[in-house]
Coordinates of C-alpha atoms in Angstrom, one line a residue:
X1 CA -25.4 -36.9 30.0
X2 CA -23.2 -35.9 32.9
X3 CA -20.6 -33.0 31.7
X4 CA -18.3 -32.4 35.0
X5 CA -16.2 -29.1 34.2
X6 CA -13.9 -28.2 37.4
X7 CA -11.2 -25.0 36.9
X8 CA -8.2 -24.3 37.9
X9 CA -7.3 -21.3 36.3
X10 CA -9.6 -18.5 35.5
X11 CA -11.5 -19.2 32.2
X12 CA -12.9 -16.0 30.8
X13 CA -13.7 -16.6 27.3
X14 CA -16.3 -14.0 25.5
X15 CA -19.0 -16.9 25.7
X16 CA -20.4 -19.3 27.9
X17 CA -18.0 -22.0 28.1
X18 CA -19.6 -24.4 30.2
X19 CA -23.0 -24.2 27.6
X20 CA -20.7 -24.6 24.7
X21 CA -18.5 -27.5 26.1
X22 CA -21.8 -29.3 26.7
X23 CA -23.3 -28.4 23.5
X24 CA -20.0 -29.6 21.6
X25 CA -20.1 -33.4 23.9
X26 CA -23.8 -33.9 23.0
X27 CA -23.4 -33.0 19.7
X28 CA -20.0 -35.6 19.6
X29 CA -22.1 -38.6 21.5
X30 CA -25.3 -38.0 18.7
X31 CA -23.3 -38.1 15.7
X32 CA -21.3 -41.1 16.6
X33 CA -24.2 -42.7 18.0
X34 CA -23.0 -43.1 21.4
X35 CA -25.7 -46.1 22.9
X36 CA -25.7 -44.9 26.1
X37 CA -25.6 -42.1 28.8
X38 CA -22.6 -40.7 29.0
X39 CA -19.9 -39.3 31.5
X40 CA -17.2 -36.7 30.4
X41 CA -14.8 -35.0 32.8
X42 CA -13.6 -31.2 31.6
X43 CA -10.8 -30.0 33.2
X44 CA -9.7 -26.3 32.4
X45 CA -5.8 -25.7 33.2
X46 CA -3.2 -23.3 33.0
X47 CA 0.4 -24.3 30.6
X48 CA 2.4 -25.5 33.6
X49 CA 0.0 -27.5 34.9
X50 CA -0.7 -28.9 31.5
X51 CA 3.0 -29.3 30.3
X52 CA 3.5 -31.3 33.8
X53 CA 0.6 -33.4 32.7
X54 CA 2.2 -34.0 29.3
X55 CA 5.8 -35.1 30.7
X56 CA 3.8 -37.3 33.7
X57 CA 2.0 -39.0 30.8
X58 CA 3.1 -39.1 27.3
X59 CA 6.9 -38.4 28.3
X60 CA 6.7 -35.2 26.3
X61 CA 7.9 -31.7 28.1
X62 CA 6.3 -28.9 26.9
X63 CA 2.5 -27.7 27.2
X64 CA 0.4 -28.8 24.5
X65 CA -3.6 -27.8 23.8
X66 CA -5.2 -30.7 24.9
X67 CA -4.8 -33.8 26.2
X68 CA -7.1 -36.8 26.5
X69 CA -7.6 -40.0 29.0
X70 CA -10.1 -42.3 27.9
X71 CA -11.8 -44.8 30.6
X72 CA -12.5 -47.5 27.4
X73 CA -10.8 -49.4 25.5
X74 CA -12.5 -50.2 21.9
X75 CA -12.2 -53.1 19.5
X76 CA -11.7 -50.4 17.1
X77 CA -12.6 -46.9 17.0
X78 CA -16.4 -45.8 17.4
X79 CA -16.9 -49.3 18.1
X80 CA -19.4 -49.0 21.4
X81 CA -20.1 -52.8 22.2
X82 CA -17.3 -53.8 24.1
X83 CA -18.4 -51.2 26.5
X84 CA -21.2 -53.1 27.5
X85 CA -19.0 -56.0 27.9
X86 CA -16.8 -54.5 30.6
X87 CA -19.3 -53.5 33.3
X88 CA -16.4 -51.7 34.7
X89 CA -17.2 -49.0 32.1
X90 CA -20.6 -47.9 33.5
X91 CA -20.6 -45.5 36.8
X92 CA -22.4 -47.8 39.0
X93 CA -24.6 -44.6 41.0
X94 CA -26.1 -43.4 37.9
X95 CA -25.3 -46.1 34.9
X96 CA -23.7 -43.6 32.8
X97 CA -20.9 -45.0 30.7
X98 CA -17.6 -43.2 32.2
X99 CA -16.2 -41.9 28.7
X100 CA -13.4 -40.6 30.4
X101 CA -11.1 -36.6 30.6
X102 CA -9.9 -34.0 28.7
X103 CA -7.8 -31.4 30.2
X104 CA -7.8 -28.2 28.3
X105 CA -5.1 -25.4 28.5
X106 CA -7.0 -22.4 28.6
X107 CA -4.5 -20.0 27.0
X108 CA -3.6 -22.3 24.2
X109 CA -7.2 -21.8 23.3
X110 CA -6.6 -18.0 22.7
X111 CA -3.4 -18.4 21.0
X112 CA -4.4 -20.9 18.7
X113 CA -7.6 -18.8 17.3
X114 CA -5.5 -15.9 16.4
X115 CA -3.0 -18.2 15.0
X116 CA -5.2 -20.3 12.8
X117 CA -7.8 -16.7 12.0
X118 CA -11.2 -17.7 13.8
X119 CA -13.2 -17.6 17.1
X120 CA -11.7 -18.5 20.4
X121 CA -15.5 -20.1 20.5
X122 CA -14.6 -22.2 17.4
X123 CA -11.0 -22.9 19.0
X124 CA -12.8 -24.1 22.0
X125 CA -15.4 -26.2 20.5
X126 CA -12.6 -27.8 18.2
X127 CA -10.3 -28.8 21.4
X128 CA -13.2 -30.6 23.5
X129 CA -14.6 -32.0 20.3
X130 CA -11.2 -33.9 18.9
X131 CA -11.0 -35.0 22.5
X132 CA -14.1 -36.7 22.3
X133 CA -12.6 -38.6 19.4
X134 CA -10.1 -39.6 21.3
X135 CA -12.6 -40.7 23.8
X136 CA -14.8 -42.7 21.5
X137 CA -11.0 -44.2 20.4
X138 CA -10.0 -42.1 17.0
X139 CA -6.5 -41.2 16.7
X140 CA -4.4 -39.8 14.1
X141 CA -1.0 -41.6 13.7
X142 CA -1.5 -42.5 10.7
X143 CA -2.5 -40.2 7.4
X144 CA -5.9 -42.5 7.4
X145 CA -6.6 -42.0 10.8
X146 CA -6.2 -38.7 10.7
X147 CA -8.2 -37.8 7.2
X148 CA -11.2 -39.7 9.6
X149 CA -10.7 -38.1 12.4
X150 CA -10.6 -34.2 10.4
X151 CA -14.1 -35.4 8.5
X152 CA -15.4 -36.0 11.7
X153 CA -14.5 -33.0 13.4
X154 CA -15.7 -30.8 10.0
X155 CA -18.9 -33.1 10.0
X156 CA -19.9 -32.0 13.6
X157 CA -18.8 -28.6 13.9
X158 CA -20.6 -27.5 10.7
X159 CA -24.0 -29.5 12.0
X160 CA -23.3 -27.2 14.8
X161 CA -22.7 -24.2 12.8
X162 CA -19.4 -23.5 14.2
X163 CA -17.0 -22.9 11.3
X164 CA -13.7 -21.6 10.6

């Protein structure tokens, strides 16, 4: 498992972020039962740089607290076999399958622990954790999508013994 995290802001969060953000992928690629080794891109931003990000891609301008860009397409969601279908999926120097980004505004991360009452480390490990969802194809645009995505998210988290 290949975890790239680049910064562009300063990130100084009360734990080691780069451990965690690992921690939180493996634990995401075990509990779907991702096939393969995997590729994930973390990129740690600031709200401009995010919010330009947002408009660029989703049309949408203001910051938000995450955003993700998956590399595969799925038949449906958690569904790994068309991945091997689409060699195009696999980073040909190392075989890894190229999951894909998530871009992560740092001071959302903050402001959204306070907000909701828990640890900037449980803040943190949410964010990168329901964009690996979205990397494994979860959404939540529908009230069914989401109800699977939040048992996911509670599932891992608590096997990690990260809770609220």
């Amino acid at each position: 498992m290949t975890v790239t995290i680049e910064t562009e802001v300063e990130a100084s969060f009360p734990f080691d972020h780069e451990k965690l953000a690992r921690k939180v992928v493996a634990a995401a690629l075990a509990h779907e039962g991702f096939p393969y080794e995997a590729e994930v891109g973390l990129l740690l931003v600031s709200p401009e740089a995010i919010q330009a990000m947002n408009r660029e891609h989703r049309q949408i301008d203001r910051p938000t607290d995450v955003l993700s860009f998956p590399m595969a397409a799925y038949g449906s969601p958690g569904d790994f076999e068309a991945l091997e279908l689409d060699g195009d999926n696999f980073n040909p120097d190392t075989g890894e399958a190229m999951l894909g980004d998530i871009v992560l505004n740092v001071e959302q991360v903050g402001e959204q622990a306070r907000q909701y009452g828990h640890s900037e480390e449980r803040e943190y490990a949410f964010l990168i954790l329901h964009s690996m969802l979205h990397l494994f194809g979860y959404d939540h645009e529908t009230e069914e999508e989401a109800a699977q995505m939040e048992k996911k998210q509670k599932e891992i988290l608590d096997g990690m013994g990260i809770a609220r």
